[in-house]
GROMACS .gro file of C-alpha atoms in nm:
model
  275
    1UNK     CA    1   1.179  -4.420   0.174
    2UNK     CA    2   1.032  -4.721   0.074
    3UNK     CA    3   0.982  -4.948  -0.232
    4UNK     CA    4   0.624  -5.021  -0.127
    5UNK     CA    5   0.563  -4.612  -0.077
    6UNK     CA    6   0.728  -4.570  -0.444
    7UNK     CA    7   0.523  -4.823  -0.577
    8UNK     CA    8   0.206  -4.659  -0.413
    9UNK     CA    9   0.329  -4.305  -0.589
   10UNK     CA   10   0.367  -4.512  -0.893
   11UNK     CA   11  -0.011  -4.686  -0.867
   12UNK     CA   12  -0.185  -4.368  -0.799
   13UNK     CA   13   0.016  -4.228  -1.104
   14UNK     CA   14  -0.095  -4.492  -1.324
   15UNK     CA   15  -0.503  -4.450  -1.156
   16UNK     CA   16  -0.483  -4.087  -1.341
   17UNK     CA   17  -0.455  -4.221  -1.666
   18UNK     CA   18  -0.773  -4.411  -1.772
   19UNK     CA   19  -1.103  -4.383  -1.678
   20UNK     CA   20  -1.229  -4.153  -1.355
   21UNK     CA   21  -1.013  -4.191  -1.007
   22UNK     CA   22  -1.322  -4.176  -0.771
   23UNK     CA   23  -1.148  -4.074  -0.442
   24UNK     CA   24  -1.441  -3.993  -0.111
   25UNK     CA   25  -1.230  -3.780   0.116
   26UNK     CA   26  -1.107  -3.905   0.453
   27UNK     CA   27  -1.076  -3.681   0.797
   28UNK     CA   28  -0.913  -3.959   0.999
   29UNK     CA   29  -0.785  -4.289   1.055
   30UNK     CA   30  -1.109  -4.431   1.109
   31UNK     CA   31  -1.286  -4.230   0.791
   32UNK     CA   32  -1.045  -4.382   0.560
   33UNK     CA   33  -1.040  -4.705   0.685
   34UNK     CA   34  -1.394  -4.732   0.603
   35UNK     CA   35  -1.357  -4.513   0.278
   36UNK     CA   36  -1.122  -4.795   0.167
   37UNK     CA   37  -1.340  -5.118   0.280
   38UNK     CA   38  -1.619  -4.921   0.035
   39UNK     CA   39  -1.333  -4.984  -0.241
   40UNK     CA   40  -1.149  -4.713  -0.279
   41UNK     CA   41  -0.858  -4.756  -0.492
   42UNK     CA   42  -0.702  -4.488  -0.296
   43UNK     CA   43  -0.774  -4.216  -0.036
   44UNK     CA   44  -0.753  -3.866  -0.043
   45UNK     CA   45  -0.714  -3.622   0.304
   46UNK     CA   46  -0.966  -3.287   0.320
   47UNK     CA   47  -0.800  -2.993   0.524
   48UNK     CA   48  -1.114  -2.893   0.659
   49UNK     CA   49  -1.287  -3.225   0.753
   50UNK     CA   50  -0.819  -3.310   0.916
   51UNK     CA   51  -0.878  -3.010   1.082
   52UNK     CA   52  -1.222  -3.044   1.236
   53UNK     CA   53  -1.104  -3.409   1.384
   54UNK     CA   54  -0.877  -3.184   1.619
   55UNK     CA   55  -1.112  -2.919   1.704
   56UNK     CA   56  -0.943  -2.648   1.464
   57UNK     CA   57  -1.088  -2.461   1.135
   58UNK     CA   58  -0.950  -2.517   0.823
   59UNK     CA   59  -0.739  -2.290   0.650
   60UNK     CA   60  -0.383  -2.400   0.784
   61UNK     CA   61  -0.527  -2.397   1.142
   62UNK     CA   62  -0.302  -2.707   1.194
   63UNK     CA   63   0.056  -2.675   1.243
   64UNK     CA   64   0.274  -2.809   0.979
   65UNK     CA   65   0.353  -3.146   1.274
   66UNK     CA   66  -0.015  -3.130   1.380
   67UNK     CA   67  -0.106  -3.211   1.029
   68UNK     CA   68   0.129  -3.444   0.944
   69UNK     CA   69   0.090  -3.646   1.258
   70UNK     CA   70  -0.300  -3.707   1.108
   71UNK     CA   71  -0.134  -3.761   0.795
   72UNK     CA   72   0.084  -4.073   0.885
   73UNK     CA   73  -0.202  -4.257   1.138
   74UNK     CA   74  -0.374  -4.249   0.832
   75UNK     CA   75  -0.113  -4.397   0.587
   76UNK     CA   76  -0.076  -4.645   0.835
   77UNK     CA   77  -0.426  -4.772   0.877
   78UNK     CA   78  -0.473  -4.820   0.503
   79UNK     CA   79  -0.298  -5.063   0.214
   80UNK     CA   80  -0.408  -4.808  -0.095
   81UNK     CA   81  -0.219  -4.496  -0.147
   82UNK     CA   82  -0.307  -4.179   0.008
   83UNK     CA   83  -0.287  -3.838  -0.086
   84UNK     CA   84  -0.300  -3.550   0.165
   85UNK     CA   85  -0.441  -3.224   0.140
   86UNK     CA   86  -0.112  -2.994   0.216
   87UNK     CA   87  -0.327  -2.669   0.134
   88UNK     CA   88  -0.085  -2.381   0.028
   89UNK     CA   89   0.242  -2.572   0.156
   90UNK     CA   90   0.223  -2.459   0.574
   91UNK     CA   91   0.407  -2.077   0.455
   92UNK     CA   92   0.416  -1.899   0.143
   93UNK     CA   93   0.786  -1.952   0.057
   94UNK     CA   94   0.900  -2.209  -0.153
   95UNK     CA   95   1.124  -2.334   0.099
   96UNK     CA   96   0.817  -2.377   0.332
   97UNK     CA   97   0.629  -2.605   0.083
   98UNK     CA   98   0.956  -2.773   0.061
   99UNK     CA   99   0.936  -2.824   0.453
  100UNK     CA  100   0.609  -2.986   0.430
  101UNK     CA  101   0.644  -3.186   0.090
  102UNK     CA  102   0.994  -3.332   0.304
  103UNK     CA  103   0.748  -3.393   0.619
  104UNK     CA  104   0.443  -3.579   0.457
  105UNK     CA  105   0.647  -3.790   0.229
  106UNK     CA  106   0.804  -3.915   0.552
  107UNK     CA  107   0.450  -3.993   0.692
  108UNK     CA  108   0.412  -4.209   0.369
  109UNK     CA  109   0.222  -4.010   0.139
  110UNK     CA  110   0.172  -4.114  -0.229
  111UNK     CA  111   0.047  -3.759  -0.324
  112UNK     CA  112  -0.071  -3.414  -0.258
  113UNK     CA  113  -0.262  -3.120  -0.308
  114UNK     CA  114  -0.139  -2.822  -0.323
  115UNK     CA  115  -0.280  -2.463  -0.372
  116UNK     CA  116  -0.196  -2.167  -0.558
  117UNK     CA  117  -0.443  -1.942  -0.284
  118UNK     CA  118  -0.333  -1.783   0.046
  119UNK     CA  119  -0.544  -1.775   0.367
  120UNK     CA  120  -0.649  -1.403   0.268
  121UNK     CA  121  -0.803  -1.570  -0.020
  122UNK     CA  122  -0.572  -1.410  -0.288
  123UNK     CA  123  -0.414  -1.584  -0.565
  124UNK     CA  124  -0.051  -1.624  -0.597
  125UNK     CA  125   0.041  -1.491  -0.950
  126UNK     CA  126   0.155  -1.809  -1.154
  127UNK     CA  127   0.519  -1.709  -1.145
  128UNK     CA  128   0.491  -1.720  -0.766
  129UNK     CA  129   0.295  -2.060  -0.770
  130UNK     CA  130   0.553  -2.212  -1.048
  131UNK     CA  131   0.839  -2.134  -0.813
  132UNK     CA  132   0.676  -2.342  -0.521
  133UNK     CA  133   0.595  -2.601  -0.762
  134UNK     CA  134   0.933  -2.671  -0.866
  135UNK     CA  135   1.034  -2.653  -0.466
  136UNK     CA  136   0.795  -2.955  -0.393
  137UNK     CA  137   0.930  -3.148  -0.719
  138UNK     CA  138   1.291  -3.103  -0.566
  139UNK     CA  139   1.223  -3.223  -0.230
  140UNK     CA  140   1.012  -3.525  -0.317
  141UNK     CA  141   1.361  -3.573  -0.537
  142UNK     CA  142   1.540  -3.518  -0.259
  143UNK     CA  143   1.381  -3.740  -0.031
  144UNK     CA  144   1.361  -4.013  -0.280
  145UNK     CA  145   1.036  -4.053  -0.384
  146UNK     CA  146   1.031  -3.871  -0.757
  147UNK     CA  147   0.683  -4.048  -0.824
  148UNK     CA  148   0.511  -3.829  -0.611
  149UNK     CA  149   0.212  -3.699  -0.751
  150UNK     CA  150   0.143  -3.294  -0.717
  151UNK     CA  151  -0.195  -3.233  -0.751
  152UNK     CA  152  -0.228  -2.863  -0.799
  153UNK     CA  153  -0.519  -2.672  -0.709
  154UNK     CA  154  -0.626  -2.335  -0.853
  155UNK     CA  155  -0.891  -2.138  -0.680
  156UNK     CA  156  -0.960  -1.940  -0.976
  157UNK     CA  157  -1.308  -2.051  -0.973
  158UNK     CA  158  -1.393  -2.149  -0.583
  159UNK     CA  159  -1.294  -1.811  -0.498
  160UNK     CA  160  -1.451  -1.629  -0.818
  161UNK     CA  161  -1.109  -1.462  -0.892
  162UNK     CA  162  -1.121  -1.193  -1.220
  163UNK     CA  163  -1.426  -1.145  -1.489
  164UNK     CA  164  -1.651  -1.508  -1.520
  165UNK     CA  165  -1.548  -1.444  -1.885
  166UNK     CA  166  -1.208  -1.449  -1.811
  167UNK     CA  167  -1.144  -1.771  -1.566
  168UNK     CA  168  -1.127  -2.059  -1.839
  169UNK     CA  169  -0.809  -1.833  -1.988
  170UNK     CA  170  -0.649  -1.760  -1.641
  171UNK     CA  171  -0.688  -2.138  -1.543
  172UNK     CA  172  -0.514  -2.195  -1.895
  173UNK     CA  173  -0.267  -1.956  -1.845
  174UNK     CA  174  -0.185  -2.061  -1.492
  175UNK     CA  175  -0.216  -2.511  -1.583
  176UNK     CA  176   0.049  -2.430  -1.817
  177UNK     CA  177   0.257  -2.247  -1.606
  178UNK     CA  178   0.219  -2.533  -1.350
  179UNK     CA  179   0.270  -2.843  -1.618
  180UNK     CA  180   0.624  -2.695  -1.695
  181UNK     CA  181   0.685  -2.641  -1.316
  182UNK     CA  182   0.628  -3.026  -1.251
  183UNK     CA  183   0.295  -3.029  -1.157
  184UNK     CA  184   0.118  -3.385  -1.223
  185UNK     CA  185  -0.255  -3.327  -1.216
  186UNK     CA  186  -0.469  -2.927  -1.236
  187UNK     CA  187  -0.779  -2.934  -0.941
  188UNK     CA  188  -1.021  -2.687  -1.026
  189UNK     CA  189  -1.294  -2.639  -0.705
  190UNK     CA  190  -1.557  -2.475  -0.759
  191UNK     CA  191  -1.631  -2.538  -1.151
  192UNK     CA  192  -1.922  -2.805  -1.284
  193UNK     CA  193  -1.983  -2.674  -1.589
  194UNK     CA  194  -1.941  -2.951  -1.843
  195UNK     CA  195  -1.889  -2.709  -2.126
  196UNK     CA  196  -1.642  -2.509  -1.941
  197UNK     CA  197  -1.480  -2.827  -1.787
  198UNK     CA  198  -1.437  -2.992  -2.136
  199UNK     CA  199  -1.276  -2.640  -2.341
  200UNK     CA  200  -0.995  -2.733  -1.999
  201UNK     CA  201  -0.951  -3.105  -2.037
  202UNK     CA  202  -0.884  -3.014  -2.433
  203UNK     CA  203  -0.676  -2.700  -2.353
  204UNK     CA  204  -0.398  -2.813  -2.133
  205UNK     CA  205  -0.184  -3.109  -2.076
  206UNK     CA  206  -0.264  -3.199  -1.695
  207UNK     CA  207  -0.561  -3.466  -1.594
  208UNK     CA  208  -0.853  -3.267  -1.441
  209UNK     CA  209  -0.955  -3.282  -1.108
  210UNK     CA  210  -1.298  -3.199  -1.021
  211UNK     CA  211  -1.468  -3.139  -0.675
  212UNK     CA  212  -1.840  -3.258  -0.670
  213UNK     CA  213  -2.131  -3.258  -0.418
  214UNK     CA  214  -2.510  -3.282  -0.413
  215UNK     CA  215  -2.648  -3.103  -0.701
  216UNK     CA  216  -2.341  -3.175  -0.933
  217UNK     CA  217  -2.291  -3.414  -1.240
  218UNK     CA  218  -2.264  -3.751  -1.194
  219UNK     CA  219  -1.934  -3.941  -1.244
  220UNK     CA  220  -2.059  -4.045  -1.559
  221UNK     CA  221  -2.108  -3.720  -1.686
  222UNK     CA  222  -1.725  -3.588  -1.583
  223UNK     CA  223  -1.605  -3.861  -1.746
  224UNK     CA  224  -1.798  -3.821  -2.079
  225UNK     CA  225  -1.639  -3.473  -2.030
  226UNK     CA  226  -1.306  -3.601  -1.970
  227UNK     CA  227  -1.222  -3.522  -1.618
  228UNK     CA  228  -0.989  -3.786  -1.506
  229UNK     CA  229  -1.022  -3.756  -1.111
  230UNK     CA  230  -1.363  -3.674  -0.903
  231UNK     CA  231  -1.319  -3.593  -0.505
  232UNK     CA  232  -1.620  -3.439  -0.299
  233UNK     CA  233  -1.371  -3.251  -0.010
  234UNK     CA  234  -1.501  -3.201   0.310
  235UNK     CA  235  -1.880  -3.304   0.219
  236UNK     CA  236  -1.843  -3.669   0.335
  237UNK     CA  237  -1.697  -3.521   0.664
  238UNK     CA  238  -2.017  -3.268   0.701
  239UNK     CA  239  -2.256  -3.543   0.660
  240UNK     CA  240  -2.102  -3.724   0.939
  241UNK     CA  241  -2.032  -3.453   1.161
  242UNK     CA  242  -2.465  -3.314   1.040
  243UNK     CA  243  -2.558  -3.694   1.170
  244UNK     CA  244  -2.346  -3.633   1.493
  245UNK     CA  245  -2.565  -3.344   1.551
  246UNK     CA  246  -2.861  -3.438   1.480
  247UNK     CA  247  -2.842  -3.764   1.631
  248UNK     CA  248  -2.758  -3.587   1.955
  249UNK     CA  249  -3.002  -3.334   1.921
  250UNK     CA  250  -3.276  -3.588   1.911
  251UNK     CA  251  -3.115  -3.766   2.164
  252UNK     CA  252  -3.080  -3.439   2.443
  253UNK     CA  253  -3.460  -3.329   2.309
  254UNK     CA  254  -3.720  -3.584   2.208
  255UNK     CA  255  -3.557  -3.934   2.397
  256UNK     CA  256  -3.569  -4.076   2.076
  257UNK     CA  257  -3.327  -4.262   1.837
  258UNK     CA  258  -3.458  -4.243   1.491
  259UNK     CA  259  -3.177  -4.061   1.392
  260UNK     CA  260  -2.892  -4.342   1.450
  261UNK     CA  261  -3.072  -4.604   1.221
  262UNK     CA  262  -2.949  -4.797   0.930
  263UNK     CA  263  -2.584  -4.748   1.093
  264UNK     CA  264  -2.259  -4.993   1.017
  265UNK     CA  265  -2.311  -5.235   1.312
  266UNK     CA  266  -2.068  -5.243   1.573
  267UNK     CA  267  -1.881  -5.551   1.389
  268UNK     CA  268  -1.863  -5.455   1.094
  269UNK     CA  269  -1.698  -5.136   1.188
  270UNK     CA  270  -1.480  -5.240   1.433
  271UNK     CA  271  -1.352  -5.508   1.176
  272UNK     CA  272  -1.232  -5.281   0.969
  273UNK     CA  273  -0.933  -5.203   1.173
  274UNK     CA  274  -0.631  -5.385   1.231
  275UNK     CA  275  -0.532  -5.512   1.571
   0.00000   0.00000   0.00000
C-alpha cells in the first residue's frame, strides 16, 4: 500500500460529493490512457468491454488473475484514480469477494464495482449482498487502504427484477441494506427515468450512479436530478470495436477507406503513452 494509492481512494471519494463525476469507461491500457488525455478526472474499468480485449464474454469470463492482470497495466498507465469493474466479486461467497477486493487493491485500484446479481441473472437477497459488502470493507481494511470506494450495483432494474411498481421500493430496501454494510456509492443500470431517479437520490443516503448511452438524458439533466456519478459501461468499447468492423469491412469489400477518417493521428496517439 501506498500513500499516493490512499490519496487516489481519498480524491475519488471527495469527486462523489459535488457536482456529477463524469467517468467514460476504459477496456485497456490504451482506452484509458486516452480516456484520461480527454480529461477525465478518473477512470472507470467495464467487465464486458476488460473482457472483450482478451477474446472472452463478459460475465466473469475472466479469471479472478486474468482480470486483475488488466486491472494493474491499467493503473499503471494512468496518474487519476481508477476504479475497476469486479462484477459479483469472482465467487459468490463473501470470502471470494474478499479474494478479489485483496487482489485489485494490490493492482492499485482506488475503487470498485460490485454487484448484488449472479451470472444466472438472479439477485442475491440483500442479506446475502450485505454480508459480501461488509467482506470487501474488511479486506480493503485489511490491506490498508480503508478509503476504498465500493460502488455497489443493483440490477434491480437492468435485469427487470419483481413488479415495475415495485423496483423504486426494492432498490430502497436493498441501498439501505448496503449503506449500513459499508457500501460508499448505489449504481442503478438500467434506470433513466428522472422522476424515478430523483424519489432515489431523496430516499437513501448513498450518491447515485447512473449508466447512460445514446437516447438517455444528458449530464445536465442527471445532475438537475441529483445523480452524483454518470458512466456509459461498455458503449465506448462497442463504438470502437463497431468502427473496427466496419472499417475492415469496407476495407476486405469496397477497397475503400472512408471509414477510418477523422481518426487521432498517429502522434497524437502514440504520445499519449509513456516510454
Amino acid at each position: 500500500m501506498t500513500t499516493r494509492q490512499q490519496a487516489k481512494s481519498a480524491t475519488l471519494r471527495e469527486l462523489h460529493q459535488k457536482g456529477v463525476l463524469v467517468l467514460p469507461n476504459a477496456w485497456d491500457a490504451g482506452s484509458a490512457a486516452l480516456i484520461a488525455r480527454a480529461g477525465a478526472q478518473a477512470v472507470a474499468t467495464t467487465s464486458g468491454g476488460v473482457s472483450w480485449s482478451a477474446g472472452r464474454p463478459d460475465q466473469q469470463a475472466l479469471t479472478r488473475d486474468e482480470m486483475v492482470a488488466l486491472i494493474r497495466r491499467i493503473v499503471a498507465t494512468v496518474d487519476v484514480p481508477v476504479t475497476a469493474d469486479i462484477e459479483g466479486g469472482y465467487g459468490a461467497a463473501p470470502e471470494d469477494v474478499e479474494k478479489t477486493i485483496t487482489a485489485v487493491i494490490e493492482a492499485g485500484v482506488a475503487g470498485v464495482n460490485l454487484e448484488d446479481s449472479k451470472p444466472n441473472g438472479e439477485l442475491f437477497t440483500a442479506e446475502e449482498q450485505a454480508a459480501r459488502i461488509r467482506a470487501a470493507r474488511q479486506a480493503a481494511e485489511a490491506a490498508g487502504l480503508p478509503e476504498l470506494f465500493v460502488n455497489l450495483r443493483t440490477d434491480v432494474f437492468l435485469f427487470g427484477i419483481g413488479e415495475p411498481k415495485g423496483r423504486p421500493d426494492d432498490v430502497l430496501a436493498r441501498a439501505a441494506a448496503y449503506a449500513e454494510a459499508g457500501a460508499d456509492g448505489l449504481f442503478v443500470p438500467g434506470l433513466l427515468d428522472l422522476g424515478v431517479i430523483a424519489e432515489l437520490v431523496t430516499g437513501q443516503p448513498l450518491p447515485l450512479n447512473v449508466m447512460a448511452g445514446p437516447g438517455a438524458p444528458t449530464v445536465a439533466e442527471f445532475a438537475a436530478a441529483g445523480v452524483r456519478r454518470v458512466s456509459v459501461g461498455t458503449a465506448i468499447a462497442q463504438s470502437a470495436y463497431t468502427l473496427a468492423h466496419r472499417a475492415a469491412a469496407e476495407l476486405i469489400g469496397q477497397g475503400s477507406y472512408d471509414t477510418l477518417a477523422g481518426a487521432l493521428d498517429f502522434g497524437a496517439v502514440n504520445g499519449s503513452f509513456d516510454r
